[in-house]
Each structure stands twice: as C-alpha cells, then as structure tokens.
CSV table of C-alpha atoms and ligand atoms in Angstrom, one decimal:
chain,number,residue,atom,x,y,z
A,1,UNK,CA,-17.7,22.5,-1.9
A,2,UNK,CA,-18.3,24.6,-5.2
A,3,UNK,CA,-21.9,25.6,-6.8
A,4,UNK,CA,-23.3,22.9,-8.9
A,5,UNK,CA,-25.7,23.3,-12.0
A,6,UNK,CA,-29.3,22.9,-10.4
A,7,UNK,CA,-29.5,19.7,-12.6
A,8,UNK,CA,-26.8,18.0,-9.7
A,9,UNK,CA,-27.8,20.0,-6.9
A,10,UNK,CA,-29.2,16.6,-4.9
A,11,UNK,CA,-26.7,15.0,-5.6
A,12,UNK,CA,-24.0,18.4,-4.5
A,13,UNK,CA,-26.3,18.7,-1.1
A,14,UNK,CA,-25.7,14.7,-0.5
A,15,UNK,CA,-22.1,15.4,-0.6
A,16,UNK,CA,-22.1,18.6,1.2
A,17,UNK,CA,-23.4,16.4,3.9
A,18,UNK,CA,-21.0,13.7,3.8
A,19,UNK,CA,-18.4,16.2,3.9
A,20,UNK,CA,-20.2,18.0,6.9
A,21,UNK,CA,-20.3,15.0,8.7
A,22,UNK,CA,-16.3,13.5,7.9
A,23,UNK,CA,-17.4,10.7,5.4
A,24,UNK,CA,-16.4,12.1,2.7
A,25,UNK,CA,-14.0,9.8,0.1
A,26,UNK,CA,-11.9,11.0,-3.1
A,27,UNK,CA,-9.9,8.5,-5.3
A,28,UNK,CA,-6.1,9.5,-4.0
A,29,UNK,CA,-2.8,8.4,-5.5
A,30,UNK,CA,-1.1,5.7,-4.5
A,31,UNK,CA,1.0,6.7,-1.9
A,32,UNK,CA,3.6,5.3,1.0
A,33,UNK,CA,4.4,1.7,1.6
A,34,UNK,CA,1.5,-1.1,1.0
A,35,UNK,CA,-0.1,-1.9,4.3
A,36,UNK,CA,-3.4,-1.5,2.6
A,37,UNK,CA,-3.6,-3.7,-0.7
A,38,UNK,CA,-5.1,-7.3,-0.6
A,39,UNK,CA,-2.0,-8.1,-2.9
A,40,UNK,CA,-1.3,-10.6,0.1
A,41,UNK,CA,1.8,-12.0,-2.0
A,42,UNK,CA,3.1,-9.7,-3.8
A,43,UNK,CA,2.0,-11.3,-7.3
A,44,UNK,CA,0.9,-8.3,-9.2
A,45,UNK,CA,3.7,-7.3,-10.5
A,46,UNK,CA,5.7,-10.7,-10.1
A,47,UNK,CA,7.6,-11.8,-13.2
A,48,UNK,CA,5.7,-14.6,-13.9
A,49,UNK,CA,2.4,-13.1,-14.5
A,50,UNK,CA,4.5,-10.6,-16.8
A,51,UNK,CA,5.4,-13.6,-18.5
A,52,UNK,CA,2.4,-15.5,-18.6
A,53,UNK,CA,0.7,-12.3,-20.3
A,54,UNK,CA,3.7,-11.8,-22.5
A,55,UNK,CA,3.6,-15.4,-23.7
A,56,UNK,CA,-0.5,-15.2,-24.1
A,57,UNK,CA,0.0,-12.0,-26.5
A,58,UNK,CA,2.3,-13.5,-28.4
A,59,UNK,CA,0.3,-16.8,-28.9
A,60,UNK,CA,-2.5,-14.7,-30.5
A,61,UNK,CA,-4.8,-14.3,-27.0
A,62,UNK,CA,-7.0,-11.5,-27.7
A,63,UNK,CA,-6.8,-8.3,-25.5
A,64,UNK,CA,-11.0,-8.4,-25.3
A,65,UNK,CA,-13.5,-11.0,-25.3
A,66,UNK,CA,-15.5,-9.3,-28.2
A,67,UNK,CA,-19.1,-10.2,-26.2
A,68,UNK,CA,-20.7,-12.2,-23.6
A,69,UNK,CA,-19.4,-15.7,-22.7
A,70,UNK,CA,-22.6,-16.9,-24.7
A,71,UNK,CA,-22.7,-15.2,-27.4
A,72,UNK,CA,-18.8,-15.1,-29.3
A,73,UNK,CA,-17.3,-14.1,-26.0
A,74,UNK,CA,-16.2,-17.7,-25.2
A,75,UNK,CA,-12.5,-17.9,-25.3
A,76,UNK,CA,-10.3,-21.1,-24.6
A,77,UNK,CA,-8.3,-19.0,-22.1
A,78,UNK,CA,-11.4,-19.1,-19.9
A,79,UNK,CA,-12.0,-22.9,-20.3
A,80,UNK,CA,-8.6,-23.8,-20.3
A,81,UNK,CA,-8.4,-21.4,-16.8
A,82,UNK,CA,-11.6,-23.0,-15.6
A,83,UNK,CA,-10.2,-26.8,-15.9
A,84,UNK,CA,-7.4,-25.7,-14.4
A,85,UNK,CA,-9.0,-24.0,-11.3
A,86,UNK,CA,-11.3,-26.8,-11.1
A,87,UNK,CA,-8.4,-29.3,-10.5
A,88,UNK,CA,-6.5,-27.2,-8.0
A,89,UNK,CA,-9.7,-26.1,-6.2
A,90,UNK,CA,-10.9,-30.2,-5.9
A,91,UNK,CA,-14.4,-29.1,-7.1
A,92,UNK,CA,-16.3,-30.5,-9.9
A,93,UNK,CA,-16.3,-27.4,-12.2
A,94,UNK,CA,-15.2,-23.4,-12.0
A,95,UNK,CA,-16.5,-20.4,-13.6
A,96,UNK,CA,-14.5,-17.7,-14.3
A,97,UNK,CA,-16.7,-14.1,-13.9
A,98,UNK,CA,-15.5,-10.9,-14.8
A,99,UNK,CA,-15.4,-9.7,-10.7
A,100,UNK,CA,-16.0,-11.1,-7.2
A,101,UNK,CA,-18.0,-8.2,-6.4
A,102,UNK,CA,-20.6,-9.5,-9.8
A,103,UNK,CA,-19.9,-13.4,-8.7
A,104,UNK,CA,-21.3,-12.5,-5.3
A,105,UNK,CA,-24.4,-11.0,-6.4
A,106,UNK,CA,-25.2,-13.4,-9.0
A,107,UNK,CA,-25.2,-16.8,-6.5
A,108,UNK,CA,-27.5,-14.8,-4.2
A,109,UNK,CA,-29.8,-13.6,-6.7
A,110,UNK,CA,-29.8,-16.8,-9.0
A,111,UNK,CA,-29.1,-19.8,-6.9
A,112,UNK,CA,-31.9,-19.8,-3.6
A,113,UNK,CA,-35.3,-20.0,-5.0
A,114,UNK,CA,-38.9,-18.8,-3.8
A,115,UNK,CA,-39.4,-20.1,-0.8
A,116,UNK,CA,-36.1,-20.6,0.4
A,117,UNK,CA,-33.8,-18.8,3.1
A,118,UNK,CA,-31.3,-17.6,3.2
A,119,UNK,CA,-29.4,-17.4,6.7
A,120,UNK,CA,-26.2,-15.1,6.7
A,121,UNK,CA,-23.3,-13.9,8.9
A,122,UNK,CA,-24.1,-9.9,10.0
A,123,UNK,CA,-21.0,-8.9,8.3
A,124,UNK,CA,-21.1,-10.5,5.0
A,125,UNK,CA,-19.2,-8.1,2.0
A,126,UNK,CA,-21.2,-5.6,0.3
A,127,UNK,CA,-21.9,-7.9,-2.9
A,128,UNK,CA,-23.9,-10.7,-1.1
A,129,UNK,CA,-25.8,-7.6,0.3
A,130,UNK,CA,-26.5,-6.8,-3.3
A,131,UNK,CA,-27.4,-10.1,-4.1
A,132,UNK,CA,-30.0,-10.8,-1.0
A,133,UNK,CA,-31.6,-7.5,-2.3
A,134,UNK,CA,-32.4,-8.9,-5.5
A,135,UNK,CA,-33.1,-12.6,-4.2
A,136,UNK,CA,-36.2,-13.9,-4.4
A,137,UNK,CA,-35.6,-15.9,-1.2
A,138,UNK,CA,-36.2,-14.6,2.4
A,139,UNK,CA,-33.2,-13.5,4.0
A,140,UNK,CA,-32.5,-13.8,7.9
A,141,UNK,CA,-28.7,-12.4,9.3
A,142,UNK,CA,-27.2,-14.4,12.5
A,143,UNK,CA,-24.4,-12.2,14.6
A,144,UNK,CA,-21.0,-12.7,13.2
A,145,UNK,CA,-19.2,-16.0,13.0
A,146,UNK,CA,-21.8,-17.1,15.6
A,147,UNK,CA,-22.8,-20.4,14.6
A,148,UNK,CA,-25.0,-21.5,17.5
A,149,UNK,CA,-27.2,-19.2,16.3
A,150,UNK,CA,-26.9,-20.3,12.7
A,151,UNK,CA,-27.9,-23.2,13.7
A,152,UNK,CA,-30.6,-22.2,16.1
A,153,UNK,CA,-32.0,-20.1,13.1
A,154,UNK,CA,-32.0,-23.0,10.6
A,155,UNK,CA,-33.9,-24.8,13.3
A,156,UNK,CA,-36.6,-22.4,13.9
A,157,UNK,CA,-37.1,-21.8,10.2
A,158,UNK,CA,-37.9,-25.3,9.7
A,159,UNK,CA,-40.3,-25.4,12.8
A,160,UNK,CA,-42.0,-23.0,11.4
A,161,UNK,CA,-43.2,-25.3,8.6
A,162,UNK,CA,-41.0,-23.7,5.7
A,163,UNK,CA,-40.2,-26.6,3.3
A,164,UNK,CA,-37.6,-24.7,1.3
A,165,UNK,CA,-33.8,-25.1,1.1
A,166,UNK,CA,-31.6,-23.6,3.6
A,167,UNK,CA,-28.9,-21.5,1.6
A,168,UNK,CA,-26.0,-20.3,4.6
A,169,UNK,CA,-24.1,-17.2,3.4
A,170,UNK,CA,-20.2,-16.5,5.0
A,171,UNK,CA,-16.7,-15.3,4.6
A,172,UNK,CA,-14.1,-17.3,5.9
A,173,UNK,CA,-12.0,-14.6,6.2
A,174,UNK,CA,-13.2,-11.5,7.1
A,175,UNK,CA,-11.8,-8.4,5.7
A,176,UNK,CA,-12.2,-5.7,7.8
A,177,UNK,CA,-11.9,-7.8,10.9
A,178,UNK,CA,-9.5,-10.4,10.1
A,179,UNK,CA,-11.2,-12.9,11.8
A,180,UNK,CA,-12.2,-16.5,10.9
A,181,UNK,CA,-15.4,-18.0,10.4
A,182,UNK,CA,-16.4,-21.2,12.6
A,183,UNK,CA,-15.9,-23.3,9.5
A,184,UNK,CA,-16.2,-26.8,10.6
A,185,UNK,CA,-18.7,-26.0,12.9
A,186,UNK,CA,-21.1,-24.4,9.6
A,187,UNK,CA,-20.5,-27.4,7.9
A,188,UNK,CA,-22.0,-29.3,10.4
A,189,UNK,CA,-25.1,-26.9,10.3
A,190,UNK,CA,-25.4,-27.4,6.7
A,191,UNK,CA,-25.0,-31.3,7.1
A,192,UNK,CA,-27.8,-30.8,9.4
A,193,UNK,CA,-30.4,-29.2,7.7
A,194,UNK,CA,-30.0,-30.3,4.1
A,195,UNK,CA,-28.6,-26.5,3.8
A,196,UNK,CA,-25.8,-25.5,0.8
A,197,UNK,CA,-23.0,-23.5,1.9
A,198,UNK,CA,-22.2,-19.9,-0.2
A,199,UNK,CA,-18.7,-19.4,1.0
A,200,UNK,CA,-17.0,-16.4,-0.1
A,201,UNK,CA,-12.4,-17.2,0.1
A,202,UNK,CA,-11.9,-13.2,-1.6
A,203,UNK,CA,-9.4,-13.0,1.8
A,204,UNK,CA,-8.1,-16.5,2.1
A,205,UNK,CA,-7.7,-17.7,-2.0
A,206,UNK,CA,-3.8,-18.0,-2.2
A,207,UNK,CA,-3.1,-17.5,1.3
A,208,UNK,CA,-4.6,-20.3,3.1
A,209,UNK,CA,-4.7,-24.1,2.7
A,210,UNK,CA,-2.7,-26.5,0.4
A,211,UNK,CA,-1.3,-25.4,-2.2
A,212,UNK,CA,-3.7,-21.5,-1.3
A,213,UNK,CA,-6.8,-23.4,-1.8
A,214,UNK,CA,-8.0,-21.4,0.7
A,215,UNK,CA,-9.5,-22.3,4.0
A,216,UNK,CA,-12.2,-24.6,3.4
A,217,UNK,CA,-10.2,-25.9,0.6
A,218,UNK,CA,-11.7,-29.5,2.5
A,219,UNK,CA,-15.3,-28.8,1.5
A,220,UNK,CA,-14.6,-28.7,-2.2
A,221,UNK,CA,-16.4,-31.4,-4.4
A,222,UNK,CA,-18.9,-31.4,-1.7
A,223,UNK,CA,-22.6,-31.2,-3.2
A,224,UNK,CA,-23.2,-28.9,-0.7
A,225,UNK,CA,-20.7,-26.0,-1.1
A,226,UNK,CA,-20.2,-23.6,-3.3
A,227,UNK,CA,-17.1,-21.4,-3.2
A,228,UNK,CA,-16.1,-18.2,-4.1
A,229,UNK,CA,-12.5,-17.5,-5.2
A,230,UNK,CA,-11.5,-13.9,-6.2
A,231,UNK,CA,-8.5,-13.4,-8.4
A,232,UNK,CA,-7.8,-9.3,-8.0
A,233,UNK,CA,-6.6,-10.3,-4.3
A,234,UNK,CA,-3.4,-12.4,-3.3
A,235,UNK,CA,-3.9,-13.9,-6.8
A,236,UNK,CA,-2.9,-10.5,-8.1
A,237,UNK,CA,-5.2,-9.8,-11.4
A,238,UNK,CA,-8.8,-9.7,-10.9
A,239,UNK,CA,-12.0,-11.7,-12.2
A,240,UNK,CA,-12.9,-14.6,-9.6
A,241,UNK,CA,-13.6,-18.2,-9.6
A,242,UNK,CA,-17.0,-19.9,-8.9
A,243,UNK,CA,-16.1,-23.1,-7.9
A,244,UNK,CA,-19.1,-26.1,-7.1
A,245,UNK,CA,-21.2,-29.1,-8.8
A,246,UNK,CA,-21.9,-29.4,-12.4
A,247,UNK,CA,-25.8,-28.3,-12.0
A,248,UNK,CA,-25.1,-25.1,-10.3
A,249,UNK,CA,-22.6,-24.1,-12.8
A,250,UNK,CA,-24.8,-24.4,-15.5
A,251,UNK,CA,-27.4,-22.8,-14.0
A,252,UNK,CA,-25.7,-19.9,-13.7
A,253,UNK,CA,-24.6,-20.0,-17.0
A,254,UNK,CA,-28.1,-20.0,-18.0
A,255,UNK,CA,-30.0,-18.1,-15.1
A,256,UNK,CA,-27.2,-15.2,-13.7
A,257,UNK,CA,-27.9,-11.9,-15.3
A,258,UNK,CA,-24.7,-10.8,-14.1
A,259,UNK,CA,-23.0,-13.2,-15.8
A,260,UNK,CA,-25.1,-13.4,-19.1
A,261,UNK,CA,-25.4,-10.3,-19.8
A,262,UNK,CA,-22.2,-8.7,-19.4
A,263,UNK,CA,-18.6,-9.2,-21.3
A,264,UNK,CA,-16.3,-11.6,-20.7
A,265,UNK,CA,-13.4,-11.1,-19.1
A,266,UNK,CA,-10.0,-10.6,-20.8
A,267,UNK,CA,-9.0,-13.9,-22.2
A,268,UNK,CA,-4.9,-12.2,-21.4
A,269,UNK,CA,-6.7,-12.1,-17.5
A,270,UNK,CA,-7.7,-15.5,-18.1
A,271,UNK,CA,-4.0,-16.6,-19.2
A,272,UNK,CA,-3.0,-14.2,-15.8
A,273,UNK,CA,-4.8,-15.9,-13.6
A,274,UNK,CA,-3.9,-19.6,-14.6
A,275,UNK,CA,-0.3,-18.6,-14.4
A,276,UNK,CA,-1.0,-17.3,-10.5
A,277,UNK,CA,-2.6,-20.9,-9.5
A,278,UNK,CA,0.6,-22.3,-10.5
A,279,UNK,CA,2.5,-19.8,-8.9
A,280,UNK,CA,0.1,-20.8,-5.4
A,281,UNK,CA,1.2,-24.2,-6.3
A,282,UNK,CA,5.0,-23.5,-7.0
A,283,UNK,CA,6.0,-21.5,-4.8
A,284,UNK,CA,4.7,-22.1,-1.2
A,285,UNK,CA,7.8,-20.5,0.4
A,286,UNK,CA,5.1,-16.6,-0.5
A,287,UNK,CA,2.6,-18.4,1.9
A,288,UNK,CA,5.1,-18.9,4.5
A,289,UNK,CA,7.2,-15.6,4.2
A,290,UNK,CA,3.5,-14.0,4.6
A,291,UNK,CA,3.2,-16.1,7.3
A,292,UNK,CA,6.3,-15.1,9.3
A,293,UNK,CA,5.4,-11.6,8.6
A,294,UNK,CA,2.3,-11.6,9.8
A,295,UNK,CA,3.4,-12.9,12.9
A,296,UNK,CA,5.8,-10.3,12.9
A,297,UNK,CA,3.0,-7.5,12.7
A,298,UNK,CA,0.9,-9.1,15.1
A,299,UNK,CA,4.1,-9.1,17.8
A,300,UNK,CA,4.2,-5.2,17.6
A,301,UNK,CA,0.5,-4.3,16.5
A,302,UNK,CA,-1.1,-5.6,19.5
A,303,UNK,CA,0.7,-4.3,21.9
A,304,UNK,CA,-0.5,-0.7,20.3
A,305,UNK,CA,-4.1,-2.1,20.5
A,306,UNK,CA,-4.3,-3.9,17.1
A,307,UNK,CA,-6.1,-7.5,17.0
A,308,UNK,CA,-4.0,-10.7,16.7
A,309,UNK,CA,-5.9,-12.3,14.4
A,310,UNK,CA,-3.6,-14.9,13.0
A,311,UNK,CA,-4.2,-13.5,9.5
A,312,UNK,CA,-2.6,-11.2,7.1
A,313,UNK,CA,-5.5,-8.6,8.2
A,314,UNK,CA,-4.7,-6.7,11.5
A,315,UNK,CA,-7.8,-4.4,12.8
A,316,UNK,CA,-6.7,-1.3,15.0
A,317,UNK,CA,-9.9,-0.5,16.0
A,318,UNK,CA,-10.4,3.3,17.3
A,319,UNK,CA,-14.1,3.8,17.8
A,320,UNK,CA,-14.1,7.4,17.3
A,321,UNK,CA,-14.2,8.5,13.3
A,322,UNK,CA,-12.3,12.1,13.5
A,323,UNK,CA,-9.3,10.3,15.6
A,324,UNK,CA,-9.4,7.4,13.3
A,325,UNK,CA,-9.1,9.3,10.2
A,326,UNK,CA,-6.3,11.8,12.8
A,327,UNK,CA,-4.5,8.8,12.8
A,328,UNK,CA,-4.1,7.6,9.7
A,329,UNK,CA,-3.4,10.8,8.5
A,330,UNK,CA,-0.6,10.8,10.0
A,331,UNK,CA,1.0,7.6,10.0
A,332,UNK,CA,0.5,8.4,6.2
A,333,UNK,CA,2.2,11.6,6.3
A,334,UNK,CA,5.1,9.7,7.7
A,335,UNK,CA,5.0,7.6,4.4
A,336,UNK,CA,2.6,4.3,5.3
A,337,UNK,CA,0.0,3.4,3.2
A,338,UNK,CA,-2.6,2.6,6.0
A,339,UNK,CA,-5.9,3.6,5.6
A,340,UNK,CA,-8.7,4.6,8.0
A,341,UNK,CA,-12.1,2.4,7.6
A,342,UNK,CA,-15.4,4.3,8.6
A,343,UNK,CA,-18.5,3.4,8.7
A,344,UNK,CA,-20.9,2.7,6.8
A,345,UNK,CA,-18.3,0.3,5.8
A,346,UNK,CA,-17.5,-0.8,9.1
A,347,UNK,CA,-20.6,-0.8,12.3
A,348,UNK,CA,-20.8,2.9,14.0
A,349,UNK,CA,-18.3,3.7,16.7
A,350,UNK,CA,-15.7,1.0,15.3
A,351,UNK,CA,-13.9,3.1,13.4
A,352,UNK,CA,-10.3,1.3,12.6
A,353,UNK,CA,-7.3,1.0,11.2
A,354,UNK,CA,-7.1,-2.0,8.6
A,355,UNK,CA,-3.1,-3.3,9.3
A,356,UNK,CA,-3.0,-5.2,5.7
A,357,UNK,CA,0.6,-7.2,5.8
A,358,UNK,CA,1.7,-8.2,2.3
A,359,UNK,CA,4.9,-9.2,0.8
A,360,UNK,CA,5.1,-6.0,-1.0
A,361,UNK,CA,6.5,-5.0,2.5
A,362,UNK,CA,9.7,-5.9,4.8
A,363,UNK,CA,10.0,-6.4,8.4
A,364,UNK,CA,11.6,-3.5,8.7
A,365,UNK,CA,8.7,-1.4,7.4
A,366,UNK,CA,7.0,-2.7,10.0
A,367,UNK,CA,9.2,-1.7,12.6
A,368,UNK,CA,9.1,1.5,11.3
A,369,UNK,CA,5.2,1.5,10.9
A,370,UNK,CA,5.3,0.3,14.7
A,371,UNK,CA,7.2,3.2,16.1
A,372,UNK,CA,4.8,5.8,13.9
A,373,UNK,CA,1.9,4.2,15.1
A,374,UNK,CA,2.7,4.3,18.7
A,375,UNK,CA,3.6,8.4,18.6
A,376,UNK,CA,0.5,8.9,16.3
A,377,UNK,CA,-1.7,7.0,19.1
A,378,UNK,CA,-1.1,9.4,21.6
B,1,LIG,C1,-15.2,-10.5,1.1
B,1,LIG,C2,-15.2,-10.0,-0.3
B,1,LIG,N1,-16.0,-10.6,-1.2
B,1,LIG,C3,-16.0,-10.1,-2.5
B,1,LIG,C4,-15.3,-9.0,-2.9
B,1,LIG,C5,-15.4,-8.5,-4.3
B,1,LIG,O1,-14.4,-9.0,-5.1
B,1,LIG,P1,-13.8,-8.2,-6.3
B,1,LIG,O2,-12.9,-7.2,-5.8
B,1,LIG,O3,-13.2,-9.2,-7.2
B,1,LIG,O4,-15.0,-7.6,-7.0
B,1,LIG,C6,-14.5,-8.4,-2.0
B,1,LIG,C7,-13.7,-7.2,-2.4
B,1,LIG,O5,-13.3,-6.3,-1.7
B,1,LIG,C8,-14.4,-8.9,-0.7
B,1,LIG,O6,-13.6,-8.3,0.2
C-alpha cells in the first residue's frame, strides 16, 4: 500500500492491516454472469419498470423530492406507492423509506422504549445491529432461528420482574445462509408474551408468498407485527417498505431520525416500485421460473458441498478464508459472478461461497458454473 499524508496515516495503517490479514475489499466492476445480485427476478432492467419511469417523467414526476417527507418532500408518488403496498402487503398502512439498511435502524432505535427488550436472532443483518446500538431498550440475542430459546428467553425476562414489552427481532430469510426462520413457531412466542414481532422480508419480498408478499405474508394486519420490505432486492429499485398498524406508522413519522431527517426518496423510485408490486402480482410465472431454477442449482450445488436450502440463496461454506477467496477467484476468472463472503460478515472459520440464483441467469450457466466449481474445489 502507498505512503499516506500523516493526516490519514490511522486510517492507511488500518488498511495495511486488513490487507495483511486478507480482508481487504475494493469496489470491482461488474463482471461475469450474476450469481451474486439479490435481483432474484430479474426486474431491474425489465421493460416494465422502464416504462413505468418513462410514463412517471412524462407525467411531470419530479426526479428529487426537494426535502424531507415533512417538510415539502411529500410527493403523491410516495402516498399513492404506500396505499398501494399497503393493499398488496394486507397491513393497515406502509411507509416508504429511502433504504432498508435506514428502515432497519430506525424501528430498532424508535419503536422499543426504556425498559423494554429486545430479544433477537444471532444473525440478524447489519442494520438492526445499528439500530439495537442506538436503542434505548436492553437487547438480549438467542442462537439463530432457535426459537425454543426465544421463547425461553422471553420467559426469563419476565421472571425476572421486567414489566416492559417484548420487541422479537428476525429475518425470514436469511442472506448469507439461506435458511428460514421458525416463523410460525415466533408467532406463537410473540402471542405468548404480549411481544411485537420486527420482521425483516429484504430476502423473501417478491419471491415468496402470494402474489411475493413474502413469507409471513399471513401475519400482516396483525397488531403485533411489523414488517420490513426492501425494494433494491427482487423488487429491483431500492427504498423499502415499512409495513404495520396505524400508531406505529405515525410514530415513526414523528419519532425516526432516520426518516425525519433525511430526503425523501425519488418520487420516479416511488412510481418504480409501484410498477414492480404489480409486476409480483402479474406475473407469477418469475416466482416459479426462480423456483425451478433454484431447484436446479440445488441438484448440482450440493453435491459439491453447497446447502440445499430451498431458497434462491445457496451457501458453499469453505471454513478457511484464503481458500475461500482461492475459489472464487477462480470460478470468477472462468467468467461467474460468485463472490467469496468473509468474515466479519459471516462468523470466523465459515468462510463461503454465497450461490445467489436469479433469473438474470439460465440453467445452463449453471451447469457450467457446476463443472467450474467442482475443478476449482479441488
Ligand atoms: C436482511 C437485510 N436487511 C436489510 C438490508 C438493507 O436493505 P437495503 O439494501 O435496502 O439498504 C439488507 C441488505 O443487504 C439485508 O440483506
């Protein structure tokens, strides 16, 4: 790494010590054929969003908001979008917010008060991390998608004589494992202890559940859940959608910094996303082809060592760092867009390959990726 002025030099010996120790990251072109995008089905460059933004420009939709939802930021492309997610979700009302990543921080910093708990799965994204750092509610993790001790937590918590609310904090898919979260069974917690759910869809929103409600598409309109929907994954734009009752919307609109304090997204994103709802809604046969080509993967990934997950998201865990990062070197100089996931992303000595299967692929680029794979592996 080259000499830095003295002002930087922390910051230089930092990454001279990522470097050292193989964690080093740089922003790369895009390169190869998609197996790592969360553009699950292929909408970000479909047509119809084209369209939808097309049509939206020349109806007079603003590129920018011009300010902060409460101030003159407020557009009708947002309302309109948030009836219409509302509807499709089954919740009482949606918020639109400029990202998932700023959604997930402002429900765990605004919504569980002094007092209260909050008891979440060990391998809850980044965001809600940032969140429960700036909540003012205790915070207590529970081994992943384990939900006999989710429930054995809530039940010590109360014994212990707290009197707040129980706030539980999941995925329901998650992304660097692929795995599902014991949905009905956290339900049942919540039911139990009076608890409200925090449930973050980024993995399943378009790709799961009727019409890609996601996968607890069944707990909307519940008093007790709130749900997270992002838009930049098989949606195809970005933003995301806080869906839930009434009182917790408008508490956010009047307690979230994130959201108060920040512009509002592109009223053209706005008109985007509304556009891919219907598209979840039109046009099942994405779902299903995604599906079938999952299943696909899953036939020739696992054999290699990969985890049949029944998802779009297909873990080839390595262990090792160095022979992860060998691998998916290679596999990407043979033209495959796979990429290596190290910690502190994923736990030490998990190391993996994250398999992504979207439509922006064919069955045939799997076989191909299958063949790489199994000569890069040894
Ligand atoms: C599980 C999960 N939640 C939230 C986010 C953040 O969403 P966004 O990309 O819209 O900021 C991500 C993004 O990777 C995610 O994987």
């Amino acid at each position: 790494m080259v000499a830095t002025h003295p002002l930087w030099q922390a910051h230089h010996d930092d990454l001279t010590a990522l470097a050292a120790r193989g964690r080093i990251r740089a922003l790369l072109p895009r390169r190869g054929r998609d197996f790592a995008s969360n553009d699950y089905l292929a909408l970000s460059g479909a047509g119809r969003l084209r369209e939808a933004i097309g049509a939206a420009l020349a109806r007079g939709v603003p590129a920018g908001s011009g300010g902060s939802r409460l101030l003159r930021g407020n557009d009708p492309e947002h309302e309109a979008l948030e009836a219409e997610a509302a509807a499709w979700a089954g919740s009482e009302t949606a918020l639109f917010v400029s990202s998932g990543y700023a959604a997930n921080v402002a429900l765990l910093a605004t919504l569980p008060q002094t007092g209260d708990v909050i008891v979440h799965d060990d391998l809850i994204h980044a965001s809600m991390h940032e969140g429960l750092r700036l909540s003012r509610a205790a915070a207590l993790p529970v081994p992943h998608n384990d939900a006999d001790t989710f429930a054995a937590t809530c039940a010590q918590w109360r014994a212990a004589g707290h009197t707040g609310r129980i706030w539980l904090a999941f995925e329901t898919l998650y992304s660097m494992d692929g795995d599902c979260a014991p949905l009905s069974d956290l339900a049942a917690i919540a039911e139990r202890y009076d608890a409200v759910m925090l449930i973050d869809e980024a993995h399943a929103t378009g790709v799961f559940g009727h019409d890609g409600r996601g996968l607890a598409h069944g707990l909307d309109g519940r008093a007790d859940t709130v749900v997270l929907r992002t838009c930049g994954k098989a949606l195809g734009v970005e933003g995301a959608l806080v869906c839930g009752p009434a009182v917790m919307r408008d508490f956010l609109v009047n307690r979230a910094r994130p959201f108060i304090f920040s512009t509002a997204p592109s009223p053209l994103m706005a008109a985007a996303v509304r556009e891919a709802i219907r598209i979840c809604v039109d046009e099942p046969q994405r779902r299903a082809a995604l599906a079938a080509l999952s299943a696909h993967a899953a036939r020739l990934l696992t054999p290699l060592g990969a985890r049949d997950t029944g998802t779009q998201i297909l873990p080839l865990i390595l262990g090792d760092d160095a022979r992860c990062m060998r691998v998916a070197g290679a596999v990407q100089a043979a033209g495959f867009d796979v990429r290596g996931i190290r910690p502190p992303t994923v736990a030490p000595g998990t190391a993996r390959l994250r398999v992504s299967i979207t439509l922006n692929t064919t069955p045939a680029d799997l076989d191909a990726l299958a063949t790489t794979l199994q000569d890069s592996l040894t």
